[in-house]
Every structure is written in structure tokens, then in C-alpha cells.
Coordinates of C-alpha atoms in Angstrom, one line a residue:
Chain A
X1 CA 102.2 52.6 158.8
X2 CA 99.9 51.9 156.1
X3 CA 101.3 50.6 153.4
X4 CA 101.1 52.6 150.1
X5 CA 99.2 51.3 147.6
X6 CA 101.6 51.0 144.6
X7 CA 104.0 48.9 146.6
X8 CA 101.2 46.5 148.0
X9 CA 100.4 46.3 144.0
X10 CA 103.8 45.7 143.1
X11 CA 104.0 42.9 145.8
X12 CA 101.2 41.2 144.4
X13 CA 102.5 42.0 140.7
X14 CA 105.5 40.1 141.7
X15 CA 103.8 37.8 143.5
X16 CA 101.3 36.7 140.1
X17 CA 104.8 36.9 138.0
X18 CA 106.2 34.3 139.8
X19 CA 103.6 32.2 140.5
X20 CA 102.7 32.0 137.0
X21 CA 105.9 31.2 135.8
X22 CA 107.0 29.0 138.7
X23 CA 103.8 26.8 137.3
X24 CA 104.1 26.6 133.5
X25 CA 107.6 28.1 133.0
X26 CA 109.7 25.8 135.4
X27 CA 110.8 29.1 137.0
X28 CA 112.8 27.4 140.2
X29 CA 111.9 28.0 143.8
X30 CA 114.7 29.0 144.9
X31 CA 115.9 31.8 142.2
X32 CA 117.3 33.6 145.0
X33 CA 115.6 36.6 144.2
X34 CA 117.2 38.4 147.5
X35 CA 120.5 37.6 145.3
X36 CA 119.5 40.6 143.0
X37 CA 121.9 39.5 140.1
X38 CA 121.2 35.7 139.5
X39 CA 117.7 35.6 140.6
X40 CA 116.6 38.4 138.6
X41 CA 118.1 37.4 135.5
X42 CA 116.6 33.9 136.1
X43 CA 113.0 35.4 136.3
X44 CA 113.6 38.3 133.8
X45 CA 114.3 35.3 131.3
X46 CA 111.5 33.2 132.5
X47 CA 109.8 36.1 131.7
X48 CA 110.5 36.7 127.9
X49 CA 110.4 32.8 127.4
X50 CA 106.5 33.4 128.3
X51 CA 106.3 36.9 126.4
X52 CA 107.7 35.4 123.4
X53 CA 105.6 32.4 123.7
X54 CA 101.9 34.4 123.5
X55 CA 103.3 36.4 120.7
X56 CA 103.4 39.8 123.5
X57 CA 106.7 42.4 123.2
X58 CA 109.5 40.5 124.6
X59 CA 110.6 43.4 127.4
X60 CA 111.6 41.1 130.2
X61 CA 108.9 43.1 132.3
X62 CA 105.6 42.6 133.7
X63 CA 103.3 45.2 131.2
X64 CA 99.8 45.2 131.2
X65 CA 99.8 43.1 128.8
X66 CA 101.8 40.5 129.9
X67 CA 100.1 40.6 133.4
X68 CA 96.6 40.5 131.5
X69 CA 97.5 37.3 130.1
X70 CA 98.9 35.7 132.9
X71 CA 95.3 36.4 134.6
X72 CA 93.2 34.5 132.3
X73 CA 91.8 31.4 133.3
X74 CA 94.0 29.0 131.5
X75 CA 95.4 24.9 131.5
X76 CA 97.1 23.6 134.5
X77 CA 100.0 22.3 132.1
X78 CA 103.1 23.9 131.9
X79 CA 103.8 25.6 128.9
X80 CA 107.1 24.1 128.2
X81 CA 109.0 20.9 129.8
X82 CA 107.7 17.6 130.6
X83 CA 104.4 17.0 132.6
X84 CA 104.7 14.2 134.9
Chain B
X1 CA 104.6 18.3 121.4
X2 CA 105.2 17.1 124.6
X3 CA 109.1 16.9 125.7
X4 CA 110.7 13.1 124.8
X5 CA 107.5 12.3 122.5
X6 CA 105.6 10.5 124.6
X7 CA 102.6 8.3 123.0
X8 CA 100.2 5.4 123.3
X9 CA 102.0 2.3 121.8
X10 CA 98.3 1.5 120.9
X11 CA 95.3 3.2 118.4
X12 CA 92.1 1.7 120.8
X13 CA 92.7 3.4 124.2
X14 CA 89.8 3.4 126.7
X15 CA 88.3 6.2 129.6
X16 CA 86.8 6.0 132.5
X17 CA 84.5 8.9 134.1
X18 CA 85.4 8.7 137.7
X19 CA 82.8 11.3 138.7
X20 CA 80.3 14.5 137.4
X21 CA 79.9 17.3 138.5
X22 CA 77.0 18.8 140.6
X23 CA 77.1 21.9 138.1
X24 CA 75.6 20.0 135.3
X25 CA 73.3 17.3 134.0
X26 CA 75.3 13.8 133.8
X27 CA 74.0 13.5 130.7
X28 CA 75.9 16.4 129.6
X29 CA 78.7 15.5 130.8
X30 CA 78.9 12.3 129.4
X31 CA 77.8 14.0 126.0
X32 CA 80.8 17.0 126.3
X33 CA 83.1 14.1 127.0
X34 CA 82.1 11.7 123.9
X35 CA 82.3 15.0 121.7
X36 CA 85.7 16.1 123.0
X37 CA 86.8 12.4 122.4
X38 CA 85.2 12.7 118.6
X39 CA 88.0 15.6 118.2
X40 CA 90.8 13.6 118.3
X41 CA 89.1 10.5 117.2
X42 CA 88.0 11.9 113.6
X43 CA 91.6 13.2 112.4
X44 CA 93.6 10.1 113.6
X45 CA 93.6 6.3 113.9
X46 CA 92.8 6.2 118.1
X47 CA 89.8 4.8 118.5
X48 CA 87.9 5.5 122.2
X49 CA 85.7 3.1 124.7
X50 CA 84.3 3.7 127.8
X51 CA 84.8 1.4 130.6
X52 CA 83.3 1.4 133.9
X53 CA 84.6 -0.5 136.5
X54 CA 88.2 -0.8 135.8
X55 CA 91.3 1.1 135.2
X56 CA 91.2 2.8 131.8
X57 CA 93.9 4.4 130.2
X58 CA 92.6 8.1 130.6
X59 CA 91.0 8.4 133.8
X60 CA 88.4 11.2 133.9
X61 CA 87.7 13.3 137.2
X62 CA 86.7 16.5 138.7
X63 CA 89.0 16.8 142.0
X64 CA 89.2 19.9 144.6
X65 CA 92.5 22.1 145.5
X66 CA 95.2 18.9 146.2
X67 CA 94.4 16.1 144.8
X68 CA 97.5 14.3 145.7
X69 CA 99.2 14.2 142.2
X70 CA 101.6 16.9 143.2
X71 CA 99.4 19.9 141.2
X72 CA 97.0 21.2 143.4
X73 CA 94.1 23.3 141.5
X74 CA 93.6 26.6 143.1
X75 CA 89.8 27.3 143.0
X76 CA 87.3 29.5 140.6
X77 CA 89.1 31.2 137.8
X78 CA 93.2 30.4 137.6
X79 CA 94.0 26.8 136.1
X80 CA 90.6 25.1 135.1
X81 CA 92.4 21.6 134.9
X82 CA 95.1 20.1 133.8
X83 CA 96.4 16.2 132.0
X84 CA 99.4 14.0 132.1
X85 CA 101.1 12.8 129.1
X86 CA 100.5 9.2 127.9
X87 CA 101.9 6.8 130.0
X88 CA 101.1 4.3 133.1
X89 CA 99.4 5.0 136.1
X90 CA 98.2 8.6 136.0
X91 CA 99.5 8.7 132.8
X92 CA 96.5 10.3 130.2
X93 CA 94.8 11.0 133.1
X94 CA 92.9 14.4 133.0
X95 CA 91.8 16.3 136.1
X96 CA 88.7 19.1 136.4
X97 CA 89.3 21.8 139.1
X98 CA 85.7 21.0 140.5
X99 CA 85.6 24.8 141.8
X100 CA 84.9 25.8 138.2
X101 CA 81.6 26.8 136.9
X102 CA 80.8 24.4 134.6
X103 CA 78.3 24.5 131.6
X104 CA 77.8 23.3 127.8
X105 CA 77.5 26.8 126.4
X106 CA 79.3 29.7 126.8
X107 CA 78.8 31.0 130.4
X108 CA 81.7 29.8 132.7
X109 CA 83.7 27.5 131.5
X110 CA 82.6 25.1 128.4
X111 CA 83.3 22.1 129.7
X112 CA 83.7 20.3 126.3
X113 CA 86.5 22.8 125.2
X114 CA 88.3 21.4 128.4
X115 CA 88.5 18.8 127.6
X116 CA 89.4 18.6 124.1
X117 CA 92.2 20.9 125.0
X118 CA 93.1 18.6 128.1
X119 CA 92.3 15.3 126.0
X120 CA 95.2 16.5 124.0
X121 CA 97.7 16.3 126.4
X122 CA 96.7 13.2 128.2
X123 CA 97.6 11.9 123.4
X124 CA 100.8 13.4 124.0
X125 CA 100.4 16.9 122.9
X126 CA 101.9 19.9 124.6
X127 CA 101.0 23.9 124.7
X128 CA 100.8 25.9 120.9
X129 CA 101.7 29.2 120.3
X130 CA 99.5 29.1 117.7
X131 CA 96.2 31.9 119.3
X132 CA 93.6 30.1 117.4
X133 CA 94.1 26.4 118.1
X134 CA 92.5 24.3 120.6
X135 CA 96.2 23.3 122.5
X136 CA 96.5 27.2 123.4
X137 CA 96.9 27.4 127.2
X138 CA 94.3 29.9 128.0
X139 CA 90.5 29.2 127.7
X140 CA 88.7 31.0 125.0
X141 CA 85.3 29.9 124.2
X142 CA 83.9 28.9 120.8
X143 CA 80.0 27.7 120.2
X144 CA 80.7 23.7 120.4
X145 CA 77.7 23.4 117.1
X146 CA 80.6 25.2 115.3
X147 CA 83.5 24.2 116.7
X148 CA 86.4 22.3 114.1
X149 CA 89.5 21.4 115.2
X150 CA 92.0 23.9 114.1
X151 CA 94.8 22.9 111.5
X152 CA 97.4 23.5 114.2
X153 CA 96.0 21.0 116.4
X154 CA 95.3 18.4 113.5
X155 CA 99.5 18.6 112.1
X156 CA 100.2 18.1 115.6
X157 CA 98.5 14.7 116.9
X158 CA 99.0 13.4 113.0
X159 CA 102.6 14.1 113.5
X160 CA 102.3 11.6 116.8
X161 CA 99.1 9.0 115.3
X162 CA 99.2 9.7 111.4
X163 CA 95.9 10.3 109.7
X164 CA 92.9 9.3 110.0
X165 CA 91.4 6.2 108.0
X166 CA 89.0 8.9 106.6
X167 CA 88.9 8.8 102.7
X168 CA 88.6 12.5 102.6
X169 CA 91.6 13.9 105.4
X170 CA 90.2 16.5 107.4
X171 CA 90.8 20.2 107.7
X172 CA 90.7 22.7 109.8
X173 CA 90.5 26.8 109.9
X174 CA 94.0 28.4 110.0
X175 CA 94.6 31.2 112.2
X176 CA 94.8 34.5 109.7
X177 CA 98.0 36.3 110.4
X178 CA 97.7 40.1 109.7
X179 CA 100.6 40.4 107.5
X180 CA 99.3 37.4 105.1
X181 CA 99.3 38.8 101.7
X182 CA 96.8 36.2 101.1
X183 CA 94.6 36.9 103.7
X184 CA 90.5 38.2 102.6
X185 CA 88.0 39.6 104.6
X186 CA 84.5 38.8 105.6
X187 CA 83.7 41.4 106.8
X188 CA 84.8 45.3 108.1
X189 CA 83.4 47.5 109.7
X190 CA 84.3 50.9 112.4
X191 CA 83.4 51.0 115.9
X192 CA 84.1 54.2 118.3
X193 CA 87.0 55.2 115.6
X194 CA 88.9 51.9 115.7
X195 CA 88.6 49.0 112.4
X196 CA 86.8 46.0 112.8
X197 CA 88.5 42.8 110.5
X198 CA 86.3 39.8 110.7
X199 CA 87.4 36.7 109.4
X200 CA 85.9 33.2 110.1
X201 CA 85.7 33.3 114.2
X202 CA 88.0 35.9 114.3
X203 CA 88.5 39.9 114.6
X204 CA 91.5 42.1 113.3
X205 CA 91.2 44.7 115.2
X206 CA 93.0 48.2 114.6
X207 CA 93.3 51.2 116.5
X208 CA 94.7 54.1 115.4
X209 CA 97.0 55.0 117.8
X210 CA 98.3 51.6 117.6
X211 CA 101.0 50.2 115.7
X212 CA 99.9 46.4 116.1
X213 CA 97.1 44.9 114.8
X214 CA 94.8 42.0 117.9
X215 CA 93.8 39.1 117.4
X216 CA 90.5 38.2 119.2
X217 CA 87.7 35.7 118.7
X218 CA 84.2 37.3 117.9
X219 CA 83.3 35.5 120.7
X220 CA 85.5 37.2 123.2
X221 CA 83.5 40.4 122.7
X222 CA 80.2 38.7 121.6
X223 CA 79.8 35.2 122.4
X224 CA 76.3 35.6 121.2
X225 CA 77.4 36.1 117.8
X226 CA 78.0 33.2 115.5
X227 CA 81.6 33.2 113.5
X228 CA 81.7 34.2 109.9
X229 CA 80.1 38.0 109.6
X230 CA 79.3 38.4 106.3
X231 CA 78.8 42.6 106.7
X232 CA 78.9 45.0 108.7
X233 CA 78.6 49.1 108.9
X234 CA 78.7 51.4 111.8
X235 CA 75.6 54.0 112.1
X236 CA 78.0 56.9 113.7
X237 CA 75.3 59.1 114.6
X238 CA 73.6 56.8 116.3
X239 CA 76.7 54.9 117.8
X240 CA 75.0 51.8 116.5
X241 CA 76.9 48.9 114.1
X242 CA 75.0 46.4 112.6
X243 CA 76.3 42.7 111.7
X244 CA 74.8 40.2 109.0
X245 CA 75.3 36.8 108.7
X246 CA 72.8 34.7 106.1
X247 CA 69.3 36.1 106.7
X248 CA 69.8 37.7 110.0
X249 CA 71.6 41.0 111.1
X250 CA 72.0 41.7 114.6
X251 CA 72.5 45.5 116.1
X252 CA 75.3 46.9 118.7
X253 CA 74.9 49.8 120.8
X254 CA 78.0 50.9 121.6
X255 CA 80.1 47.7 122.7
X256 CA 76.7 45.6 123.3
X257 CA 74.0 43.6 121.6
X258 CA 71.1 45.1 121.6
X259 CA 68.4 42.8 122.6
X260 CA 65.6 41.6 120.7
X261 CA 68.2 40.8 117.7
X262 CA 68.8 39.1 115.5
X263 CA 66.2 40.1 112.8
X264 CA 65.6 39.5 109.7
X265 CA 67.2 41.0 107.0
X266 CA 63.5 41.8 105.7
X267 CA 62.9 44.4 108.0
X268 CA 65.2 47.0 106.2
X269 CA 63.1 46.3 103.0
X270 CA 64.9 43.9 101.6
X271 CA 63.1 41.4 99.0
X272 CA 62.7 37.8 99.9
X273 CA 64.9 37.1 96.9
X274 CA 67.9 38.2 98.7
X275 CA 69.4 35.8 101.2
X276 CA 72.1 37.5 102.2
X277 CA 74.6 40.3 102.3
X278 CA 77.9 40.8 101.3
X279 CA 78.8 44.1 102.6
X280 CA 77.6 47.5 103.4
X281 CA 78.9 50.8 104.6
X282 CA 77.1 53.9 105.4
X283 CA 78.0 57.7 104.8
X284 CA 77.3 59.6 108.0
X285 CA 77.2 62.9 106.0
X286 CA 74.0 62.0 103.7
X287 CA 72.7 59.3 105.9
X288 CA 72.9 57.1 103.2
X289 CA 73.8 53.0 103.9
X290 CA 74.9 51.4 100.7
X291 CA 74.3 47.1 101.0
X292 CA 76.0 45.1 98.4
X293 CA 74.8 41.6 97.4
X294 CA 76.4 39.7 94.2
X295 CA 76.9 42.6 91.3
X296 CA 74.5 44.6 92.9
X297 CA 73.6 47.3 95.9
X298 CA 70.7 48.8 97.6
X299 CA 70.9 52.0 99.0
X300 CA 68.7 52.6 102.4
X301 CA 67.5 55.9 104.3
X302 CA 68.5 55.9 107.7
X303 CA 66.3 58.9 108.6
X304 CA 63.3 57.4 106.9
X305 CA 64.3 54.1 107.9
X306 CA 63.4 52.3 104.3
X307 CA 65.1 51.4 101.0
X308 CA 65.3 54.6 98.6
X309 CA 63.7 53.9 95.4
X310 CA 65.3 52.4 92.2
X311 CA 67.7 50.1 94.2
X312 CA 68.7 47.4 93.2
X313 CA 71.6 49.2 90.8
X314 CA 74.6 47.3 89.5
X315 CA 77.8 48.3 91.2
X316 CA 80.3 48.6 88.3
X317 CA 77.7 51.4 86.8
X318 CA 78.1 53.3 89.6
X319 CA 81.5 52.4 91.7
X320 CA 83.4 51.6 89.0
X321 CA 85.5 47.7 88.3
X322 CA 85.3 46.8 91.6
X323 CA 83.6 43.6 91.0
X324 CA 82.2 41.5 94.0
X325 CA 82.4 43.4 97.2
X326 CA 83.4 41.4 100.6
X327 CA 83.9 43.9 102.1
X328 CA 83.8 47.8 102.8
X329 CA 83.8 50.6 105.1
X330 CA 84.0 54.2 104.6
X331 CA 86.6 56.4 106.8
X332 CA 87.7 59.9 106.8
X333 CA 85.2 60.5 103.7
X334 CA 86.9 57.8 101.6
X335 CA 85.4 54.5 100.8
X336 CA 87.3 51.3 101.0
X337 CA 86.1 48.4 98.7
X338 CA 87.4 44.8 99.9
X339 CA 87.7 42.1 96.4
X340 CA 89.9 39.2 97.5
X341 CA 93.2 40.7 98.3
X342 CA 92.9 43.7 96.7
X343 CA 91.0 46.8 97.9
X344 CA 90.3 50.0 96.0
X345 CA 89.7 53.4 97.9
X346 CA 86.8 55.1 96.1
X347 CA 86.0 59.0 96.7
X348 CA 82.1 59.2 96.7
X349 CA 82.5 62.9 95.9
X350 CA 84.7 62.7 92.4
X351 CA 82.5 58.8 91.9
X352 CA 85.6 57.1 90.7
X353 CA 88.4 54.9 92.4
X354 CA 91.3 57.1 93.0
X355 CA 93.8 54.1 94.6
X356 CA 94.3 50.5 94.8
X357 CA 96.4 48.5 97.4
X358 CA 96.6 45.5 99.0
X359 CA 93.7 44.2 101.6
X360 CA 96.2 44.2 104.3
X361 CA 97.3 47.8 104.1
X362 CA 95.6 49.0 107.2
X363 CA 98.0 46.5 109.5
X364 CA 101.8 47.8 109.1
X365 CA 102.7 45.1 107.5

């Protein structure tokens, strides 16, 4: 079957969140996220690390706005941590 | 800064251009690079020379998807390029994602904003929070003829280098913060029901069904307009807002620049004596745009499109003590004067100030 829109979207949403903050938030690889408890709080936290660093709502979620900043065009450096 | 401090253990470091780019002029490139090295160079000891055929200490390069340092770039758009922090070996090194549209002005990516921001890493700064400052991690464009290095970014490499050996220390702008008591406007104007704060290269901008208050460049919306507005008004009949800076004002319709602007401030009827404008708002129900400049305004027809007659008046004889205006902008039928950090609302109807508050009163504070 076709897959329905939304859930592509949200597989792509996902997708961007984790990229992004497996690049400049040293979000692990392996965050299990099929282990819903562990690997979701890993990322959830990620997640507000990066909100509170651009000054956005700290809600642990992917909003618009959150996912507008994570697509502009931006450093390669990670936003906290060493770059080596 | 960057996590366990790192830093040159010398002041004169050296580069190295590896390669240009086919997207621009070599001579450009070596130009954007000199100028982003002048950044750092100015507000701290480091001193800068190029070297050709041997290893520098910050190796310059444009380089395609992996690269083999582990941090593959991932084409147009996405991460534009990226440094190491000082150190051996690809240490200060700083990589270009070649895939990027490179230019010295402000379509695609400016390639000397790069690499000041990149330059900074490969001295042993990290990321700032800080929206306005040149280590922010995502690209924002500023005209280089008017680009200074932001106060952020100078605390932070004087924190690592110390100061320069200039007589006079440099400075840079601060990033204004909504709530600042302190904080003064340039200029203010409405657009499409929403308030328009300029200050320096920045916008305030307010929405009314919005609690917060963004933050943007000027540039963001209009990187054809230079930073400090020095007035503004909104023409809400015609959906028009015009923006002065110095001699020139320049017209949007609607969201764009209109072209053929800017023009000169003549053309409204202006005298040759006046250089510039302080502020200006206009009253939609009498058509009426009032233009102040020092302790005194012009009023100007917008149906007949000229200067009424027996302008210039003094303010204070006719709005009151609100001294110089910076400022102003008229909403829901009441005028808001900006002096400093205080504004007065004025009703044009009883001709006399009715309130005063604070300049920031429009942001929640």
C-alpha cells in the first residue's frame, strides 16, 4: 500500500532529528531507539540540549520551529564536545 | 570555547590555500580569506602569513562529500564546512564543502563569513549561543563592507589570546535583547499588522498574536538593505513601508523592495539642508505622514504626493516634551514617540501625550 503521507513525513522528521543531533549533539548511534524507554529519553534530551542552546521552547519535541532551525545551512562543527 | 582549551602555543601562525574554487575569481578568494584572517588578527596578538609550498598551521581547502577526515560534507545546502581545533596535523585545518555556491556578496553562501566563523574554530573557539555573533552555528549573511566582529566573538578569542596590541581595544555591536531596559530604537515601523524594531543590523519583530518577541537580521528579510534604519512608516492603504537611512529611503511593497529604490530623500520635497531622517509615521485616516528631523517635523500629502505648506514646525509646539524623536509609529489611532528608553503614547485627536512607559513595553518583558 501506499504509504500515507504524514507517516512518510514523520519518518523523515525523525530521520532530520537524528541526523542533526547525531552530528553536532553527540547523539550516539546506537540509542536503541527500538528500546522505546532508553533511546527515547537519550534523543528527547539531545533534543532540549539543542532547543535550549538556539534560545527555542525547550519541549523535548521536534516543533516547527525547532525543525526550521535544524534545516538551515549551518557549520559542520558540533555544537558542544570536542572536534577532533 | 572549545572543550579542554585548546590553543596555539604561538601568536604568528601561518596558512596555506590548498585550492579555489571554480565558483569564484582566485583573486577573491584569496581577498575573502585575508579579510576573514584580519578578523581575528585586529582584536588579538596572532599574527597571520601565507605560505605556499609547505605545511602551515591552518591548511585551507574546498573538498567534496568524504574527504577522509572522518566528517564527510553532504552536498548544497546542510553543513557548508567545517575546522578543527588548534593542534597538529589537521589541527586548525578548515574545510569548504566544494558543493556550495560560493560568492563575495550575499547570494549563496558569503564565502568570507565562512570563514571567519570557521577561522575561529581552527583559534580554538567553539559554537555561541549568542544569535548575533560570528561563532553562531548557522549562516546568516551580513554585507562584508559592514561587517565588525561582534563583542561575543571578541570576549571569546581575548579570553584564549588577550588583546590586541591596539592602543584603542576594539569593540564590537552587542546583540540587543528584548527585555533590556536599556535598549533604544532606530527605527519602528508596522507591516501587515505586525511591529517592526530596528536596531543596528537587527529587527524586533512583534506579532500580535505572539507572546515572544524574533530576533532576525535586516538582512534575512532584505539583504539589499544596509543595517542601521534611521525611519520608517507603513503607507497602509497602499500596503507600502518606506525605510530611510542618511539621504536615501527605499520603498516595500508588501514583503519586497520595490525596484528602482533607493532614492533620494529629495524627492518627497525635502530641502537639501536636511540630510537625514529621524523618524516618521503616517495617519492612514487623514493621509497625512509626519517626518521628524532634530527638533523639528514636516508633514507630507500622500494624496498629493508633496510637502503641505508651513512645514518645517517645531515638535514640542505641537506634540508636546517629547524632545528628539528616534522613533515612532502610530497604531490603533494612538501615536507612539520613541526618546531613548522612554516612549510617550500621544492621541492626535485630544493633541497631548496621554501616557508614558518604557521603550520596551511592546515585548512582554
Amino acid at each position: 500500500f501506499p504509504v500515507a503521507p504524514e507517516t512518510e513525513d514523520e519518518g523523515k522528521t525523525l530521520q532530520l532529528v537524528e541526523s542533526y543531533l547525531r552530528n553536532f549533539y553527540d547523539l550516539q548511534r546506537d540509542h536503541h531507539p527500538h528500546l522505546r524507554s532508553t533511546g527515547e529519553n537519550q534523543l528527547v534530551e539531545k533534543l532540549k540540549e539543542m532547543q535550549a542552546f538556539f534560545g527555542l521552547k525547550v519541549t523535548g519535541k521536534p516543533d516547527l520551529e525547532t525543525l526550521g532551525m535544524m534545516k538551515k545551512p549551518r557549520c559542520g562543527v558540533p555544537d558542544i564536545g570536542q572536534y577532533v | 570555547f572549545t572543550a579542554g582549551n585548546p590553543k596555539w602555543k604561538k601568536n604568528n601562525l601561518t596558512y596555506r590555500i590548498l585550492n579555489y574554487t571554480p565558483k569564484m575569481r582566485q583573486a577573491d578568494v584569496d581577498e575573502a580569506i585575508q579579510k576573514a584572517l584580519r578578523v581575528w588578527s585586529n582584536v588579538t596578538p596572532l599574527t597571520f602569513q601565507k605560505v605556499e609550498d609547505k605545511e602551515a598551521d591552518i591548511m585551507i581547502s574546498f573538498a567534496y562529500r568524504d574527504h577522509r577526515d572522518n566528517s564527510p560534507f553532504d552536498g548544497p545546502n546542510g553543513q557548508l564546512a567545517h575546522a578543527f581545533q588548534p593542534g597538529e596535523g589537521i589541527g586548525g585545518d578548515v574545510h569548504l564543502d566544494e558543493e556550495e555556491a560560493w560568492t563575495k556578496d550575499g547570494r549563496g553562501y558569503n564565502l568570507f563569513i565562512v570563514i571567519a566563523h570557521e577561522l575561529g574554530h581552527s583559534l580554538g573557539l567553539s559554537h555561541s549561543s549568542d544569535p548575533g555573533a560570528l561563532m553562531y552555528p548557522a549562516y546568516s549573511y551580513t554585507d562584508p563592507s559592514e561587517f565588525l566582529l561582534p563583542q561575543d566573538d571578541i570576549d571569546g578569542i581575548q579570553a584564549i589570546y588577550g588583546q590586541s596590541d591596539a592602543a584603542v581595544q576594539p569593540t564590537g555591536p552587542v546583540t540587543p535583547q528584548a527585555c533590556d531596559p536599556n535598549l533604544t530604537f532606530d527605527a519602528i515601523t508596522t507591516l501587515r499588522g505586525e511591529i517592526m524594531f530596528f536596531k543596528g543590523r537587527y529587527m524586533l519583530r512583534k506579532h500580535p498574536e505572539r507572546a515572544e518577541t524574533e530576533l532576525n537580521f535586516i538582512s534575512l528579510f532584505w539583504p539589499n538593505l544596509p543595517s542601521g534604519i534611521q525611519a520608517a512608516y507603513e503607507n497602509v492603504e497602499r500596503d507600502e513601508v518606506l525605510l530611510f537611512k542618511e539621504g536615501k529611503y527605499w520603498l516595500l511593497r508588501g514583503y519586497d523592495i520595490a525596484p528602482g529604490y533607493p532614492k533620494p530623500i529629495y524627492r518627497l520635497g525635502f530641502p537639501k539642508t536636511v540630510k537625514r531622517v529621524n523618524a516618521a509615521y503616517s495617519d492612514e485616516t487623514t493621509g497625512k505622514t509626519y517626518f521628524f528631523i532634530a527638533d523639528r517635523y514636516w508633514r507630507y500629502d500622500e494624496n498629493k504626493r508633496s510637502m503641505d505648506h508651513g512645514y518645517p514646525r517645531k515638535i514640542a509646539s505641537d506634540f508636546g516634551k517629547i524632545g528628539r524623536v528616534d522613533a515612532a509609529f502610530q497604531k490603533d489611532g494612538y501615536v507612539y514617540f520613541f526618546h531613548g528608553t522612554t516612549q510617550f503614547q500621544f492621541d492626535p485627536r485630544a493633541k497631548r501625550i496621554v501616557r508614558q512607559m518604557k521603550s520596551i513595553s511592546w515585548f512582554n518583558c
